[in-house]
């Protein structure tokens, strides 16, 4: 009855929850400079693309990406929820691309789009990469994660530099 | 009309172990017309690296 399955180590969480530590989380936004000389031209005129970046730190608390086996996806920092949605049936409005130890998310709901991205953390770049790939594996149960970065796979296949 | 499984809906059921007390809402500046997002999306997808 109380068989715990796979318990996330050290987190004291039930086994149906997977969590990964994030180094950074960024929300894409267009800041309007208010200096658009020609409002009739393409939408980018007068606005500059910016990322509002959140970092894991002592003061602000660690950023965590959580996937519950129910298909719920969360990004939180301390007691603040930054992202929360269901991955079930998300193919129609969500797309994800991996770049090294980062994931880029694009959503479109009610003809409004937004982007956010995360960078995984780890003791080393390799560990961060491993966290990212493990998260992609879990995400892949619900949605396709594009991996246009084919050089990464080549790197993985070749033995790393031994000193 | 809200398609099933939109964020709005699922945000309402947050597991208690996450200890969430507040939600950082999405600002208007983050919401883009689809074609504008598509333009930026392509740029970042084709970037060699995602420069944070």
Short mmCIF file of N, CA and C in Angstrom, two decimals, chain A residues 1-129:
data_model
loop_
_atom_site.label_atom_id
_atom_site.label_comp_id
_atom_site.label_asym_id
_atom_site.label_seq_id
_atom_site.Cartn_x
_atom_site.Cartn_y
_atom_site.Cartn_z
N UNK A 1 0.82 -1.19 0.00
CA UNK A 1 0.00 0.00 0.00
C UNK A 1 0.86 1.25 0.00
N UNK A 2 1.71 1.35 0.99
CA UNK A 2 2.51 2.56 1.12
C UNK A 2 3.84 2.44 0.39
N UNK A 3 3.83 1.69 -0.68
CA UNK A 3 5.08 1.55 -1.42
C UNK A 3 5.40 2.86 -2.13
N UNK A 4 6.54 3.39 -1.82
CA UNK A 4 6.83 4.77 -2.21
C UNK A 4 7.32 4.94 -3.64
N UNK A 5 7.49 3.85 -4.37
CA UNK A 5 7.98 3.98 -5.74
C UNK A 5 9.30 4.72 -5.75
N UNK A 6 9.43 5.67 -6.66
CA UNK A 6 10.67 6.45 -6.69
C UNK A 6 10.46 7.76 -5.96
N UNK A 7 11.12 7.87 -4.86
CA UNK A 7 10.99 9.10 -4.07
C UNK A 7 12.11 10.05 -4.47
N UNK A 8 11.73 11.24 -4.79
CA UNK A 8 12.74 12.25 -5.13
C UNK A 8 13.68 12.41 -3.96
N UNK A 9 14.95 12.21 -4.20
CA UNK A 9 15.91 12.13 -3.10
C UNK A 9 16.04 13.45 -2.37
N UNK A 10 15.91 13.38 -1.08
CA UNK A 10 16.21 14.53 -0.24
C UNK A 10 15.17 15.64 -0.25
N UNK A 11 14.18 15.51 -1.10
CA UNK A 11 13.20 16.60 -1.19
C UNK A 11 11.97 16.33 -0.34
N UNK A 12 11.85 15.11 0.11
CA UNK A 12 10.70 14.78 0.93
C UNK A 12 9.39 14.91 0.18
N UNK A 13 9.44 14.67 -1.12
CA UNK A 13 8.24 14.80 -1.94
C UNK A 13 7.77 13.42 -2.39
N UNK A 14 6.51 13.32 -2.69
CA UNK A 14 6.01 12.05 -3.20
C UNK A 14 6.65 11.70 -4.54
N UNK A 15 6.69 10.41 -4.84
CA UNK A 15 7.41 9.91 -6.00
C UNK A 15 6.87 10.36 -7.33
N UNK A 16 5.65 10.87 -7.33
CA UNK A 16 5.09 11.27 -8.62
C UNK A 16 5.48 12.69 -9.01
N UNK A 17 6.40 13.25 -8.27
CA UNK A 17 6.85 14.62 -8.55
C UNK A 17 8.32 14.62 -8.95
N UNK A 18 8.63 15.26 -10.06
CA UNK A 18 10.03 15.42 -10.46
C UNK A 18 10.39 16.89 -10.41
N UNK A 19 11.57 17.15 -9.86
CA UNK A 19 11.99 18.55 -9.76
C UNK A 19 13.43 18.72 -10.22
N UNK A 20 13.69 19.87 -10.81
CA UNK A 20 15.04 20.20 -11.24
C UNK A 20 15.38 21.61 -10.78
N UNK A 21 16.61 21.81 -10.37
CA UNK A 21 17.03 23.15 -9.97
C UNK A 21 17.37 24.00 -11.19
N UNK A 22 16.93 25.23 -11.16
CA UNK A 22 17.22 26.14 -12.27
C UNK A 22 18.18 27.23 -11.82
N UNK A 23 19.01 27.63 -12.74
CA UNK A 23 19.92 28.73 -12.47
C UNK A 23 19.21 30.05 -12.77
N UNK A 24 18.52 30.05 -13.91
CA UNK A 24 17.84 31.28 -14.35
C UNK A 24 16.52 30.96 -15.00
N UNK A 25 15.67 31.96 -14.96
CA UNK A 25 14.39 31.90 -15.64
C UNK A 25 14.16 33.28 -16.23
N UNK A 26 13.76 33.33 -17.49
CA UNK A 26 13.58 34.63 -18.12
C UNK A 26 12.27 34.72 -18.87
N UNK A 27 11.62 35.86 -18.74
CA UNK A 27 10.40 36.13 -19.49
C UNK A 27 10.70 37.14 -20.57
N UNK A 28 10.25 36.82 -21.76
CA UNK A 28 10.47 37.74 -22.88
C UNK A 28 9.46 38.87 -22.83
N UNK A 29 9.93 40.07 -23.07
CA UNK A 29 8.97 41.18 -23.18
C UNK A 29 9.47 42.25 -24.13
N UNK A 30 8.53 42.94 -24.71
CA UNK A 30 8.88 44.06 -25.57
C UNK A 30 8.65 45.34 -24.79
N UNK A 31 9.74 46.03 -24.53
CA UNK A 31 9.63 47.29 -23.81
C UNK A 31 9.40 48.41 -24.82
N UNK A 32 8.34 49.13 -24.59
CA UNK A 32 8.03 50.22 -25.53
C UNK A 32 8.83 51.44 -25.16
N UNK A 33 9.61 51.88 -26.12
CA UNK A 33 10.48 53.02 -25.86
C UNK A 33 9.73 54.34 -25.98
N UNK A 34 8.58 54.28 -26.61
CA UNK A 34 7.79 55.50 -26.76
C UNK A 34 8.36 56.45 -27.78
N UNK A 35 9.30 55.95 -28.55
CA UNK A 35 9.93 56.82 -29.55
C UNK A 35 9.70 56.27 -30.95
N UNK A 36 8.54 55.74 -31.14
CA UNK A 36 8.23 55.18 -32.45
C UNK A 36 7.88 56.29 -33.43
N UNK A 37 8.75 56.55 -34.37
CA UNK A 37 8.50 57.65 -35.30
C UNK A 37 7.40 57.30 -36.30
N UNK A 38 7.23 56.03 -36.55
CA UNK A 38 6.27 55.63 -37.56
C UNK A 38 5.43 54.46 -37.02
N UNK A 39 4.35 54.78 -36.35
CA UNK A 39 3.55 53.73 -35.71
C UNK A 39 2.92 52.76 -36.70
N UNK A 40 2.90 53.13 -37.97
CA UNK A 40 2.27 52.27 -38.96
C UNK A 40 3.17 51.15 -39.45
N UNK A 41 4.43 51.19 -39.11
CA UNK A 41 5.35 50.18 -39.63
C UNK A 41 5.37 48.92 -38.76
N UNK A 42 6.29 48.02 -39.03
CA UNK A 42 6.32 46.72 -38.33
C UNK A 42 6.30 46.88 -36.81
N UNK A 43 5.79 45.88 -36.16
CA UNK A 43 5.49 45.97 -34.73
C UNK A 43 6.73 46.24 -33.87
N UNK A 44 7.89 45.91 -34.38
CA UNK A 44 9.08 46.04 -33.55
C UNK A 44 9.58 47.47 -33.40
N UNK A 45 9.13 48.31 -34.28
CA UNK A 45 9.58 49.70 -34.20
C UNK A 45 9.08 50.32 -32.91
N UNK A 46 9.97 50.93 -32.19
CA UNK A 46 9.56 51.59 -30.96
C UNK A 46 9.50 50.68 -29.76
N UNK A 47 9.88 49.41 -29.94
CA UNK A 47 9.93 48.53 -28.78
C UNK A 47 11.18 47.66 -28.87
N UNK A 48 11.78 47.44 -27.72
CA UNK A 48 13.02 46.67 -27.74
C UNK A 48 12.82 45.34 -26.99
N UNK A 49 13.26 44.24 -27.62
CA UNK A 49 13.13 42.94 -26.98
C UNK A 49 14.03 42.82 -25.76
N UNK A 50 13.47 42.37 -24.67
CA UNK A 50 14.20 42.29 -23.41
C UNK A 50 13.81 40.99 -22.70
N UNK A 51 14.71 40.47 -21.92
CA UNK A 51 14.36 39.35 -21.06
C UNK A 51 14.34 39.83 -19.62
N UNK A 52 13.22 39.59 -18.97
CA UNK A 52 13.15 39.86 -17.52
C UNK A 52 13.66 38.60 -16.84
N UNK A 53 14.84 38.70 -16.26
CA UNK A 53 15.52 37.50 -15.78
C UNK A 53 15.43 37.37 -14.26
N UNK A 54 15.12 36.17 -13.81
CA UNK A 54 15.11 35.83 -12.40
C UNK A 54 16.26 34.85 -12.17
N UNK A 55 17.02 35.05 -11.09
CA UNK A 55 18.14 34.16 -10.81
C UNK A 55 17.93 33.47 -9.47
N UNK A 56 18.44 32.25 -9.39
CA UNK A 56 18.48 31.59 -8.09
C UNK A 56 19.53 32.28 -7.24
N UNK A 57 19.16 32.63 -6.02
CA UNK A 57 20.15 33.23 -5.13
C UNK A 57 19.72 33.03 -3.69
N UNK A 58 20.64 33.33 -2.77
CA UNK A 58 20.36 33.19 -1.34
C UNK A 58 19.14 34.01 -0.94
N UNK A 59 19.13 35.25 -1.39
CA UNK A 59 18.04 36.15 -0.96
C UNK A 59 16.71 35.81 -1.60
N UNK A 60 16.77 35.57 -2.91
CA UNK A 60 15.50 35.38 -3.62
C UNK A 60 15.00 33.95 -3.56
N UNK A 61 15.88 33.03 -3.18
CA UNK A 61 15.49 31.63 -3.12
C UNK A 61 15.77 30.91 -4.42
N UNK A 62 15.78 29.57 -4.35
CA UNK A 62 16.11 28.79 -5.54
C UNK A 62 14.94 28.70 -6.52
N UNK A 63 15.27 28.74 -7.78
CA UNK A 63 14.27 28.51 -8.82
C UNK A 63 14.15 27.01 -9.04
N UNK A 64 12.92 26.54 -9.11
CA UNK A 64 12.70 25.10 -9.27
C UNK A 64 11.67 24.85 -10.36
N UNK A 65 11.97 23.88 -11.21
CA UNK A 65 11.02 23.42 -12.21
C UNK A 65 10.42 22.11 -11.71
N UNK A 66 9.12 22.05 -11.66
CA UNK A 66 8.43 20.87 -11.13
C UNK A 66 7.50 20.29 -12.19
N UNK A 67 7.57 18.97 -12.36
CA UNK A 67 6.58 18.30 -13.21
C UNK A 67 5.92 17.21 -12.36
N UNK A 68 4.62 17.31 -12.24
CA UNK A 68 3.86 16.31 -11.50
C UNK A 68 3.39 15.27 -12.51
N UNK A 69 3.28 14.04 -12.07
CA UNK A 69 2.92 12.96 -12.99
C UNK A 69 1.54 13.20 -13.63
N UNK A 70 0.75 14.04 -13.02
CA UNK A 70 -0.55 14.42 -13.59
C UNK A 70 -0.38 15.24 -14.86
N UNK A 71 0.86 15.67 -15.13
CA UNK A 71 1.13 16.47 -16.32
C UNK A 71 1.17 17.96 -16.02
N UNK A 72 1.14 18.30 -14.76
CA UNK A 72 1.22 19.71 -14.41
C UNK A 72 2.67 20.18 -14.34
N UNK A 73 2.88 21.34 -14.89
CA UNK A 73 4.21 21.93 -15.01
C UNK A 73 4.25 23.23 -14.20
N UNK A 74 5.26 23.35 -13.37
CA UNK A 74 5.39 24.56 -12.55
C UNK A 74 6.82 25.07 -12.57
N UNK A 75 6.95 26.38 -12.51
CA UNK A 75 8.24 26.98 -12.18
C UNK A 75 7.97 27.90 -11.01
N UNK A 76 8.76 27.73 -9.96
CA UNK A 76 8.52 28.54 -8.77
C UNK A 76 9.85 29.02 -8.19
N UNK A 77 9.75 30.08 -7.45
CA UNK A 77 10.90 30.60 -6.71
C UNK A 77 10.41 30.90 -5.31
N UNK A 78 10.94 30.14 -4.36
CA UNK A 78 10.41 30.25 -3.01
C UNK A 78 8.92 29.97 -3.03
N UNK A 79 8.14 30.90 -2.52
CA UNK A 79 6.69 30.69 -2.46
C UNK A 79 5.96 31.41 -3.59
N UNK A 80 6.72 31.80 -4.60
CA UNK A 80 6.11 32.51 -5.73
C UNK A 80 6.02 31.60 -6.94
N UNK A 81 4.83 31.51 -7.49
CA UNK A 81 4.63 30.73 -8.71
C UNK A 81 4.90 31.62 -9.92
N UNK A 82 5.78 31.14 -10.79
CA UNK A 82 6.14 31.91 -11.98
C UNK A 82 5.48 31.36 -13.23
N UNK A 83 5.32 30.05 -13.30
CA UNK A 83 4.62 29.41 -14.41
C UNK A 83 3.82 28.25 -13.83
N UNK A 84 2.65 28.02 -14.40
CA UNK A 84 1.86 26.87 -13.98
C UNK A 84 0.84 26.53 -15.04
N UNK A 85 0.96 25.34 -15.64
CA UNK A 85 -0.02 24.91 -16.63
C UNK A 85 0.02 23.41 -16.77
N UNK A 86 -0.94 22.90 -17.52
CA UNK A 86 -0.99 21.46 -17.75
C UNK A 86 -0.35 21.12 -19.08
N UNK A 87 0.50 20.11 -19.07
CA UNK A 87 1.16 19.67 -20.31
C UNK A 87 0.25 18.76 -21.14
N UNK A 88 -0.83 18.32 -20.53
CA UNK A 88 -1.74 17.43 -21.24
C UNK A 88 -2.42 18.21 -22.37
N UNK A 89 -2.29 17.68 -23.57
CA UNK A 89 -2.91 18.34 -24.72
C UNK A 89 -2.31 19.69 -25.05
N UNK A 90 -1.06 19.89 -24.65
CA UNK A 90 -0.45 21.21 -24.81
C UNK A 90 0.16 21.41 -26.20
N UNK A 91 0.16 20.36 -27.02
CA UNK A 91 0.80 20.45 -28.34
C UNK A 91 0.25 21.60 -29.18
N UNK A 92 -1.02 21.91 -28.99
CA UNK A 92 -1.66 22.91 -29.84
C UNK A 92 -1.24 24.34 -29.46
N UNK A 93 -0.77 24.55 -28.26
CA UNK A 93 -0.46 25.93 -27.85
C UNK A 93 0.93 26.13 -27.26
N UNK A 94 1.67 25.01 -27.09
CA UNK A 94 2.99 25.11 -26.46
C UNK A 94 4.06 24.50 -27.35
N UNK A 95 5.21 25.17 -27.46
CA UNK A 95 6.35 24.55 -28.13
C UNK A 95 7.60 24.77 -27.29
N UNK A 96 8.47 23.79 -27.36
CA UNK A 96 9.68 23.82 -26.53
C UNK A 96 10.89 23.46 -27.38
N UNK A 97 11.94 24.21 -27.20
CA UNK A 97 13.20 23.92 -27.89
C UNK A 97 14.31 23.86 -26.87
N UNK A 98 15.20 22.88 -27.03
CA UNK A 98 16.36 22.82 -26.14
C UNK A 98 17.59 23.38 -26.83
N UNK A 99 18.36 24.13 -26.09
CA UNK A 99 19.65 24.65 -26.52
C UNK A 99 20.62 24.40 -25.39
N UNK A 100 21.51 23.44 -25.56
CA UNK A 100 22.45 23.09 -24.50
C UNK A 100 21.69 22.88 -23.18
N UNK A 101 22.05 23.66 -22.14
CA UNK A 101 21.39 23.43 -20.84
C UNK A 101 20.22 24.39 -20.64
N UNK A 102 19.69 24.92 -21.74
CA UNK A 102 18.55 25.84 -21.68
C UNK A 102 17.36 25.28 -22.43
N UNK A 103 16.19 25.65 -21.99
CA UNK A 103 14.97 25.35 -22.72
C UNK A 103 14.25 26.66 -23.01
N UNK A 104 13.74 26.74 -24.24
CA UNK A 104 12.96 27.90 -24.66
C UNK A 104 11.52 27.45 -24.85
N UNK A 105 10.61 28.17 -24.23
CA UNK A 105 9.19 27.83 -24.30
C UNK A 105 8.44 28.93 -25.04
N UNK A 106 7.57 28.53 -25.92
CA UNK A 106 6.70 29.49 -26.61
C UNK A 106 5.25 29.06 -26.45
N UNK A 107 4.39 29.99 -26.03
CA UNK A 107 2.98 29.64 -25.87
C UNK A 107 2.11 30.59 -26.67
N UNK A 108 1.03 30.07 -27.18
CA UNK A 108 0.05 30.90 -27.87
C UNK A 108 -1.34 30.53 -27.38
N UNK A 109 -1.97 31.46 -26.71
CA UNK A 109 -3.32 31.23 -26.19
C UNK A 109 -4.18 32.43 -26.55
N UNK A 110 -5.28 32.15 -27.16
CA UNK A 110 -6.20 33.21 -27.57
C UNK A 110 -5.48 34.26 -28.40
N UNK A 111 -4.73 33.82 -29.39
CA UNK A 111 -3.98 34.64 -30.33
C UNK A 111 -3.00 35.62 -29.67
N UNK A 112 -2.65 35.34 -28.42
CA UNK A 112 -1.60 36.11 -27.76
C UNK A 112 -0.45 35.14 -27.46
N UNK A 113 0.75 35.56 -27.76
CA UNK A 113 1.90 34.68 -27.56
C UNK A 113 2.85 35.25 -26.53
N UNK A 114 3.60 34.35 -25.93
CA UNK A 114 4.68 34.79 -25.06
C UNK A 114 5.78 33.74 -25.06
N UNK A 115 6.94 34.14 -24.60
CA UNK A 115 8.08 33.23 -24.53
C UNK A 115 8.70 33.32 -23.14
N UNK A 116 9.19 32.20 -22.68
CA UNK A 116 10.04 32.22 -21.49
C UNK A 116 11.10 31.15 -21.65
N UNK A 117 12.15 31.25 -20.88
CA UNK A 117 13.20 30.25 -20.98
C UNK A 117 13.84 30.00 -19.64
N UNK A 118 14.47 28.87 -19.56
CA UNK A 118 15.12 28.49 -18.31
C UNK A 118 16.52 27.98 -18.60
N UNK A 119 17.39 28.16 -17.64
CA UNK A 119 18.70 27.53 -17.69
C UNK A 119 18.83 26.67 -16.44
N UNK A 120 19.22 25.42 -16.64
CA UNK A 120 19.33 24.50 -15.51
C UNK A 120 20.63 24.75 -14.76
N UNK A 121 20.62 24.40 -13.49
CA UNK A 121 21.83 24.58 -12.71
C UNK A 121 22.45 23.23 -12.39
N UNK A 122 23.67 23.26 -11.98
CA UNK A 122 24.40 22.05 -11.61
C UNK A 122 25.76 22.44 -11.11
N UNK A 123 26.44 21.49 -10.51
CA UNK A 123 27.79 21.75 -9.99
C UNK A 123 28.73 22.13 -11.13
N UNK A 124 28.48 21.51 -12.27
CA UNK A 124 29.30 21.79 -13.45
C UNK A 124 28.38 21.98 -14.64
N UNK A 125 28.95 22.41 -15.74
CA UNK A 125 28.19 22.56 -16.98
C UNK A 125 27.60 21.21 -17.39
N UNK A 126 28.37 20.15 -17.19
CA UNK A 126 27.91 18.81 -17.57
C UNK A 126 26.70 18.40 -16.74
N UNK A 127 26.76 18.71 -15.43
CA UNK A 127 25.65 18.34 -14.57
C UNK A 127 24.40 19.13 -14.94
N UNK A 128 24.59 20.40 -15.27
CA UNK A 128 23.45 21.23 -15.70
C UNK A 128 22.84 20.65 -16.96
N UNK A 129 23.70 20.22 -17.85
CA UNK A 129 23.26 19.61 -19.10
C UNK A 129 22.49 18.32 -18.82
#
